[in-house]
Short mmCIF file of N, CA, C and O in Angstrom, two decimals:
data_model
loop_
_atom_site.label_atom_id
_atom_site.label_comp_id
_atom_site.label_asym_id
_atom_site.label_seq_id
_atom_site.Cartn_x
_atom_site.Cartn_y
_atom_site.Cartn_z
N MET X 1 1.43 -12.53 -10.41
CA MET X 1 0.58 -12.38 -9.25
C MET X 1 -0.20 -11.07 -9.38
O MET X 1 0.35 -10.05 -9.76
N ASP X 2 -1.48 -11.14 -9.06
CA ASP X 2 -2.28 -9.92 -9.14
C ASP X 2 -2.13 -9.10 -7.85
O ASP X 2 -1.61 -9.56 -6.85
N GLY X 3 -2.60 -7.87 -7.92
CA GLY X 3 -2.48 -6.97 -6.78
C GLY X 3 -3.23 -7.44 -5.55
O GLY X 3 -2.79 -7.23 -4.42
N PHE X 4 -4.36 -8.10 -5.77
CA PHE X 4 -5.15 -8.59 -4.63
C PHE X 4 -4.37 -9.64 -3.85
O PHE X 4 -4.38 -9.65 -2.62
N THR X 5 -3.70 -10.52 -4.55
CA THR X 5 -2.90 -11.55 -3.89
C THR X 5 -1.72 -10.90 -3.16
O THR X 5 -1.37 -11.30 -2.06
N ALA X 6 -1.13 -9.89 -3.79
CA ALA X 6 0.02 -9.21 -3.18
C ALA X 6 -0.34 -8.57 -1.85
O ALA X 6 0.45 -8.59 -0.91
N ILE X 7 -1.55 -8.01 -1.75
CA ILE X 7 -1.91 -7.31 -0.51
C ILE X 7 -2.76 -8.16 0.43
O ILE X 7 -3.17 -7.70 1.49
N ALA X 8 -3.00 -9.41 0.06
CA ALA X 8 -3.85 -10.27 0.89
C ALA X 8 -3.17 -10.64 2.20
O ALA X 8 -3.85 -10.86 3.20
N GLU X 9 -1.86 -10.67 2.23
CA GLU X 9 -1.12 -11.10 3.41
C GLU X 9 -0.89 -9.89 4.33
O GLU X 9 -0.39 -8.86 3.90
N PRO X 10 -1.27 -10.00 5.61
CA PRO X 10 -1.14 -8.86 6.53
C PRO X 10 0.28 -8.31 6.67
O PRO X 10 0.46 -7.10 6.80
N THR X 11 1.28 -9.16 6.63
CA THR X 11 2.66 -8.67 6.76
C THR X 11 3.03 -7.80 5.58
O THR X 11 3.68 -6.76 5.74
N ARG X 12 2.59 -8.17 4.38
CA ARG X 12 2.88 -7.34 3.21
C ARG X 12 2.17 -6.00 3.32
O ARG X 12 2.72 -4.96 2.93
N ARG X 13 0.96 -5.99 3.86
CA ARG X 13 0.26 -4.71 4.05
C ARG X 13 1.01 -3.84 5.07
O ARG X 13 1.10 -2.62 4.89
N ARG X 14 1.55 -4.44 6.11
CA ARG X 14 2.35 -3.67 7.09
C ARG X 14 3.58 -3.06 6.43
O ARG X 14 3.93 -1.91 6.70
N ILE X 15 4.23 -3.84 5.57
CA ILE X 15 5.40 -3.33 4.86
C ILE X 15 4.99 -2.16 3.97
O ILE X 15 5.66 -1.12 3.94
N LEU X 16 3.90 -2.31 3.24
CA LEU X 16 3.42 -1.22 2.38
C LEU X 16 3.05 0.01 3.19
O LEU X 16 3.37 1.14 2.78
N ASP X 17 2.40 -0.18 4.33
CA ASP X 17 2.05 0.95 5.18
C ASP X 17 3.32 1.69 5.61
O ASP X 17 3.35 2.93 5.62
N ARG X 18 4.35 0.95 5.95
CA ARG X 18 5.61 1.57 6.37
C ARG X 18 6.26 2.32 5.20
O ARG X 18 6.74 3.44 5.35
N LEU X 19 6.26 1.70 4.01
CA LEU X 19 6.88 2.33 2.85
C LEU X 19 6.10 3.55 2.36
O LEU X 19 6.66 4.41 1.67
N ARG X 20 4.85 3.65 2.73
CA ARG X 20 4.06 4.83 2.38
C ARG X 20 4.68 6.07 3.02
O ARG X 20 4.62 7.17 2.48
N ALA X 21 5.32 5.90 4.18
CA ALA X 21 5.97 7.02 4.87
C ALA X 21 7.31 7.39 4.25
O ALA X 21 7.85 8.46 4.53
N GLY X 22 7.87 6.50 3.43
CA GLY X 22 9.16 6.78 2.80
C GLY X 22 9.93 5.50 2.57
O GLY X 22 9.62 4.45 3.12
N GLU X 23 10.96 5.62 1.75
CA GLU X 23 11.72 4.43 1.41
C GLU X 23 12.52 3.90 2.60
O GLU X 23 12.75 4.62 3.57
N SER X 24 12.91 2.64 2.49
CA SER X 24 13.64 2.00 3.58
C SER X 24 14.42 0.81 3.04
O SER X 24 14.01 0.19 2.05
N ASP X 25 15.51 0.49 3.71
CA ASP X 25 16.21 -0.74 3.38
C ASP X 25 15.62 -1.87 4.23
O ASP X 25 14.78 -1.64 5.10
N VAL X 26 16.07 -3.08 3.95
CA VAL X 26 15.53 -4.25 4.65
C VAL X 26 15.77 -4.13 6.15
O VAL X 26 14.88 -4.40 6.96
N GLY X 27 16.98 -3.71 6.53
CA GLY X 27 17.30 -3.59 7.95
C GLY X 27 16.38 -2.64 8.68
O GLY X 27 15.94 -2.91 9.80
N GLY X 28 16.05 -1.52 8.04
CA GLY X 28 15.13 -0.56 8.66
C GLY X 28 13.75 -1.15 8.84
O GLY X 28 13.10 -0.95 9.87
N LEU X 29 13.28 -1.91 7.85
CA LEU X 29 11.97 -2.55 7.95
C LEU X 29 11.97 -3.60 9.05
O LEU X 29 11.01 -3.72 9.81
N VAL X 30 13.05 -4.36 9.15
CA VAL X 30 13.16 -5.38 10.19
C VAL X 30 13.07 -4.71 11.57
O VAL X 30 12.31 -5.16 12.44
N ASP X 31 13.83 -3.63 11.75
CA ASP X 31 13.82 -2.94 13.05
C ASP X 31 12.46 -2.33 13.36
O ASP X 31 11.94 -2.48 14.47
N GLU X 32 11.88 -1.63 12.40
CA GLU X 32 10.62 -0.93 12.65
C GLU X 32 9.43 -1.86 12.82
O GLU X 32 8.53 -1.58 13.61
N LEU X 33 9.42 -2.96 12.08
CA LEU X 33 8.27 -3.86 12.13
C LEU X 33 8.47 -5.00 13.13
O LEU X 33 7.53 -5.73 13.43
N GLY X 34 9.70 -5.17 13.61
CA GLY X 34 9.96 -6.24 14.57
C GLY X 34 9.79 -7.64 13.98
O GLY X 34 9.31 -8.54 14.66
N LEU X 35 10.17 -7.78 12.72
CA LEU X 35 10.01 -9.05 12.03
C LEU X 35 11.38 -9.60 11.68
O LEU X 35 12.34 -8.85 11.50
N PRO X 36 11.50 -10.91 11.53
CA PRO X 36 12.79 -11.50 11.13
C PRO X 36 13.18 -11.09 9.70
O PRO X 36 12.31 -10.96 8.82
N GLN X 37 14.47 -10.90 9.48
CA GLN X 37 14.96 -10.47 8.17
C GLN X 37 14.55 -11.40 7.04
O GLN X 37 14.11 -10.91 5.99
N PRO X 38 14.63 -12.72 7.20
CA PRO X 38 14.22 -13.58 6.08
C PRO X 38 12.75 -13.39 5.70
O PRO X 38 12.39 -13.44 4.52
N LEU X 39 11.90 -13.15 6.69
CA LEU X 39 10.48 -12.95 6.42
C LEU X 39 10.26 -11.64 5.66
O LEU X 39 9.50 -11.60 4.68
N VAL X 40 10.91 -10.58 6.10
CA VAL X 40 10.79 -9.29 5.40
C VAL X 40 11.28 -9.41 3.97
O VAL X 40 10.62 -8.95 3.03
N SER X 41 12.43 -10.05 3.78
CA SER X 41 12.98 -10.22 2.44
C SER X 41 12.05 -11.03 1.54
O SER X 41 11.86 -10.70 0.37
N LYS X 42 11.45 -12.07 2.11
CA LYS X 42 10.51 -12.91 1.34
C LYS X 42 9.33 -12.07 0.86
O LYS X 42 8.95 -12.11 -0.32
N HIS X 43 8.75 -11.28 1.76
CA HIS X 43 7.59 -10.47 1.39
C HIS X 43 7.97 -9.34 0.43
O HIS X 43 7.19 -9.01 -0.47
N LEU X 44 9.15 -8.76 0.60
CA LEU X 44 9.60 -7.74 -0.34
C LEU X 44 9.78 -8.32 -1.74
O LEU X 44 9.46 -7.66 -2.73
N ARG X 45 10.26 -9.53 -1.83
CA ARG X 45 10.41 -10.18 -3.14
C ARG X 45 9.05 -10.35 -3.81
O ARG X 45 8.88 -10.08 -4.99
N VAL X 46 8.05 -10.77 -3.03
CA VAL X 46 6.69 -10.93 -3.57
C VAL X 46 6.16 -9.59 -4.04
O VAL X 46 5.61 -9.47 -5.15
N LEU X 47 6.32 -8.55 -3.22
CA LEU X 47 5.83 -7.22 -3.58
C LEU X 47 6.56 -6.67 -4.79
O LEU X 47 5.97 -6.03 -5.66
N ARG X 48 7.86 -6.92 -4.88
CA ARG X 48 8.64 -6.47 -6.04
C ARG X 48 8.19 -7.20 -7.30
O ARG X 48 7.97 -6.58 -8.34
N ASP X 49 8.02 -8.51 -7.20
CA ASP X 49 7.58 -9.29 -8.37
C ASP X 49 6.19 -8.88 -8.84
O ASP X 49 5.89 -8.95 -10.03
N ALA X 50 5.35 -8.41 -7.91
CA ALA X 50 4.00 -7.97 -8.27
C ALA X 50 3.99 -6.52 -8.77
O ALA X 50 2.95 -6.01 -9.18
N GLY X 51 5.14 -5.84 -8.71
CA GLY X 51 5.22 -4.46 -9.18
C GLY X 51 4.72 -3.44 -8.19
O GLY X 51 4.46 -2.30 -8.54
N VAL X 52 4.60 -3.83 -6.93
CA VAL X 52 4.07 -2.93 -5.91
C VAL X 52 5.17 -2.07 -5.31
O VAL X 52 4.93 -0.94 -4.90
N VAL X 53 6.39 -2.59 -5.24
CA VAL X 53 7.52 -1.83 -4.74
C VAL X 53 8.64 -1.83 -5.77
O VAL X 53 8.75 -2.75 -6.59
N ASP X 54 9.45 -0.79 -5.73
CA ASP X 54 10.65 -0.69 -6.55
C ASP X 54 11.85 -0.79 -5.62
O ASP X 54 11.76 -0.46 -4.43
N VAL X 55 12.97 -1.22 -6.16
CA VAL X 55 14.19 -1.35 -5.38
C VAL X 55 15.34 -0.71 -6.13
O VAL X 55 15.37 -0.71 -7.36
N ARG X 56 16.26 -0.11 -5.37
CA ARG X 56 17.47 0.46 -5.96
C ARG X 56 18.64 0.10 -5.06
O ARG X 56 18.48 -0.11 -3.85
N ALA X 57 19.79 -0.01 -5.67
CA ALA X 57 21.00 -0.30 -4.90
C ALA X 57 21.57 1.01 -4.37
O ALA X 57 21.63 2.01 -5.08
N ALA X 58 21.96 0.98 -3.10
CA ALA X 58 22.64 2.11 -2.46
C ALA X 58 23.86 1.53 -1.75
O ALA X 58 23.78 1.14 -0.59
N GLY X 59 24.95 1.41 -2.48
CA GLY X 59 26.11 0.71 -1.95
C GLY X 59 25.77 -0.77 -1.83
O GLY X 59 25.31 -1.39 -2.78
N LYS X 60 25.96 -1.32 -0.64
CA LYS X 60 25.63 -2.73 -0.42
C LYS X 60 24.18 -2.94 -0.02
O LYS X 60 23.72 -4.07 0.05
N ARG X 61 23.49 -1.86 0.25
CA ARG X 61 22.09 -1.96 0.67
C ARG X 61 21.15 -1.93 -0.52
O ARG X 61 21.46 -1.39 -1.56
N ARG X 62 19.98 -2.52 -0.32
CA ARG X 62 18.90 -2.43 -1.31
C ARG X 62 17.79 -1.62 -0.64
O ARG X 62 17.32 -1.98 0.44
N VAL X 63 17.41 -0.55 -1.29
CA VAL X 63 16.43 0.38 -0.71
C VAL X 63 15.12 0.22 -1.47
O VAL X 63 15.09 0.27 -2.70
N TYR X 64 14.04 0.06 -0.71
CA TYR X 64 12.71 -0.18 -1.29
C TYR X 64 11.84 1.05 -1.12
O TYR X 64 11.94 1.78 -0.14
N ARG X 65 10.94 1.23 -2.10
CA ARG X 65 9.94 2.30 -2.03
C ARG X 65 8.71 1.83 -2.78
O ARG X 65 8.77 0.90 -3.59
N LEU X 66 7.58 2.49 -2.53
CA LEU X 66 6.37 2.14 -3.26
C LEU X 66 6.55 2.46 -4.73
O LEU X 66 7.13 3.49 -5.09
N SER X 67 6.03 1.61 -5.57
CA SER X 67 6.04 1.85 -7.00
C SER X 67 5.11 3.02 -7.31
O SER X 67 4.14 3.26 -6.59
N GLU X 68 5.41 3.74 -8.37
CA GLU X 68 4.58 4.90 -8.72
C GLU X 68 3.21 4.50 -9.25
O GLU X 68 2.26 5.26 -9.13
N THR X 69 3.08 3.34 -9.83
CA THR X 69 1.79 2.90 -10.37
C THR X 69 1.48 1.47 -9.92
O THR X 69 1.32 0.58 -10.74
N PRO X 70 1.39 1.26 -8.62
CA PRO X 70 1.12 -0.10 -8.15
C PRO X 70 -0.36 -0.45 -8.18
O PRO X 70 -1.22 0.44 -8.18
N LEU X 71 -0.63 -1.71 -8.21
CA LEU X 71 -1.97 -2.27 -8.01
C LEU X 71 -3.03 -1.72 -8.95
O LEU X 71 -4.13 -1.34 -8.53
N PRO X 72 -2.79 -1.68 -10.25
CA PRO X 72 -3.82 -1.14 -11.14
C PRO X 72 -5.11 -1.95 -11.10
O PRO X 72 -6.20 -1.38 -11.23
N ASP X 73 -5.01 -3.26 -10.87
CA ASP X 73 -6.23 -4.07 -10.80
C ASP X 73 -7.04 -3.75 -9.55
O ASP X 73 -8.26 -3.67 -9.59
N VAL X 74 -6.35 -3.48 -8.45
CA VAL X 74 -7.05 -3.11 -7.21
C VAL X 74 -7.67 -1.73 -7.36
O VAL X 74 -8.84 -1.52 -6.99
N ALA X 75 -6.92 -0.80 -7.92
CA ALA X 75 -7.45 0.56 -8.12
C ALA X 75 -8.67 0.55 -9.04
O ALA X 75 -9.65 1.25 -8.77
N ALA X 76 -8.62 -0.25 -10.10
CA ALA X 76 -9.75 -0.33 -11.03
C ALA X 76 -10.97 -0.92 -10.34
O ALA X 76 -12.11 -0.48 -10.58
N TRP X 77 -10.76 -1.88 -9.48
CA TRP X 77 -11.89 -2.51 -8.78
C TRP X 77 -12.49 -1.55 -7.75
O TRP X 77 -13.71 -1.48 -7.60
N VAL X 78 -11.66 -0.77 -7.08
CA VAL X 78 -12.13 0.15 -6.03
C VAL X 78 -12.79 1.40 -6.61
O VAL X 78 -13.68 1.97 -5.99
N ALA X 79 -12.40 1.82 -7.80
CA ALA X 79 -12.86 3.09 -8.38
C ALA X 79 -14.38 3.27 -8.36
O ALA X 79 -14.86 4.33 -7.94
N PRO X 80 -15.18 2.28 -8.77
CA PRO X 80 -16.63 2.50 -8.74
C PRO X 80 -17.17 2.71 -7.32
O PRO X 80 -18.12 3.47 -7.12
N TYR X 81 -16.56 2.04 -6.36
CA TYR X 81 -16.98 2.22 -4.97
C TYR X 81 -16.64 3.61 -4.48
O TYR X 81 -17.44 4.25 -3.77
N LEU X 82 -15.46 4.10 -4.84
CA LEU X 82 -15.08 5.46 -4.45
C LEU X 82 -16.05 6.48 -5.03
O LEU X 82 -16.42 7.44 -4.35
N THR X 83 -16.47 6.26 -6.26
CA THR X 83 -17.44 7.16 -6.89
C THR X 83 -18.75 7.15 -6.11
O THR X 83 -19.32 8.21 -5.81
N THR X 84 -19.22 5.97 -5.77
CA THR X 84 -20.46 5.84 -5.00
C THR X 84 -20.33 6.51 -3.65
O THR X 84 -21.21 7.28 -3.23
N TRP X 85 -19.22 6.23 -2.96
CA TRP X 85 -19.04 6.80 -1.62
C TRP X 85 -18.89 8.31 -1.69
O TRP X 85 -19.43 9.04 -0.85
N THR X 86 -18.17 8.81 -2.69
CA THR X 86 -17.99 10.25 -2.83
C THR X 86 -19.32 10.93 -3.10
O THR X 86 -19.63 11.98 -2.51
N THR X 87 -20.12 10.34 -3.96
CA THR X 87 -21.44 10.90 -4.26
C THR X 87 -22.29 10.94 -3.00
O THR X 87 -22.95 11.95 -2.70
N SER X 88 -22.28 9.87 -2.23
CA SER X 88 -23.06 9.83 -0.99
C SER X 88 -22.57 10.87 0.01
O SER X 88 -23.38 11.55 0.65
N LEU X 89 -21.28 11.02 0.13
CA LEU X 89 -20.74 12.02 1.06
C LEU X 89 -21.03 13.43 0.59
O LEU X 89 -21.30 14.32 1.41
N ASP X 90 -21.01 13.65 -0.72
CA ASP X 90 -21.37 14.97 -1.25
C ASP X 90 -22.82 15.31 -0.92
O ASP X 90 -23.14 16.45 -0.56
N ARG X 91 -23.71 14.31 -1.06
CA ARG X 91 -25.13 14.54 -0.72
C ARG X 91 -25.28 14.82 0.77
O ARG X 91 -26.05 15.70 1.17
N LEU X 92 -24.55 14.10 1.60
CA LEU X 92 -24.60 14.34 3.04
C LEU X 92 -24.11 15.74 3.37
O LEU X 92 -24.74 16.46 4.16
N GLU X 93 -23.02 16.14 2.76
CA GLU X 93 -22.49 17.48 3.00
C GLU X 93 -23.50 18.55 2.60
O GLU X 93 -23.71 19.53 3.33
N ALA X 94 -24.14 18.37 1.45
CA ALA X 94 -25.14 19.34 0.98
C ALA X 94 -26.31 19.40 1.96
O ALA X 94 -26.80 20.49 2.29
N ALA X 95 -26.76 18.25 2.45
CA ALA X 95 -27.86 18.22 3.40
C ALA X 95 -27.48 18.90 4.71
O ALA X 95 -28.27 19.65 5.30
N LEU X 96 -26.27 18.67 5.16
CA LEU X 96 -25.81 19.32 6.39
C LEU X 96 -25.69 20.83 6.20
O LEU X 96 -26.01 21.60 7.10
N ASP X 97 -25.20 21.23 5.03
CA ASP X 97 -25.09 22.66 4.74
C ASP X 97 -26.46 23.32 4.73
O ASP X 97 -26.63 24.43 5.24
N GLU X 98 -27.46 22.64 4.16
CA GLU X 98 -28.81 23.18 4.15
C GLU X 98 -29.36 23.30 5.56
O GLU X 98 -30.05 24.25 5.88
N GLY X 99 -29.03 22.36 6.40
CA GLY X 99 -29.52 22.38 7.79
C GLY X 99 -28.92 23.49 8.61
O GLY X 99 -29.55 24.01 9.52
N THR X 100 -27.70 23.92 8.28
CA THR X 100 -27.08 25.00 9.05
C THR X 100 -27.49 26.38 8.58
O THR X 100 -27.31 27.34 9.30
N THR X 101 -28.07 26.47 7.40
CA THR X 101 -28.47 27.79 6.89
C THR X 101 -29.91 28.13 7.24
O THR X 101 -30.34 29.24 7.00
N THR X 102 -30.66 27.19 7.81
CA THR X 102 -32.04 27.49 8.16
C THR X 102 -32.19 27.93 9.58
O THR X 102 -31.42 27.82 10.42
#
């Protein structure tokens, strides 16, 4: 599965947003997101299979966290847009700076 498919589902994006704040076990995600445990587990399996999250055993619990290098296909696709947007914002900043010095 590619990264775009992995993040296409809103529930998976919510899980990723939560994991951005730090690792969590399934129970914590269920409580924080207000979703049924089977649904959270299903989406975590998809995210794990896509390489977006990593899992480790902590006793009987499985703790999930964002992968260190997730979504390379998404990052590669977004990179040219970030360059364009950064260039545009840099030009805007320069224009604003010129306007405040006159």
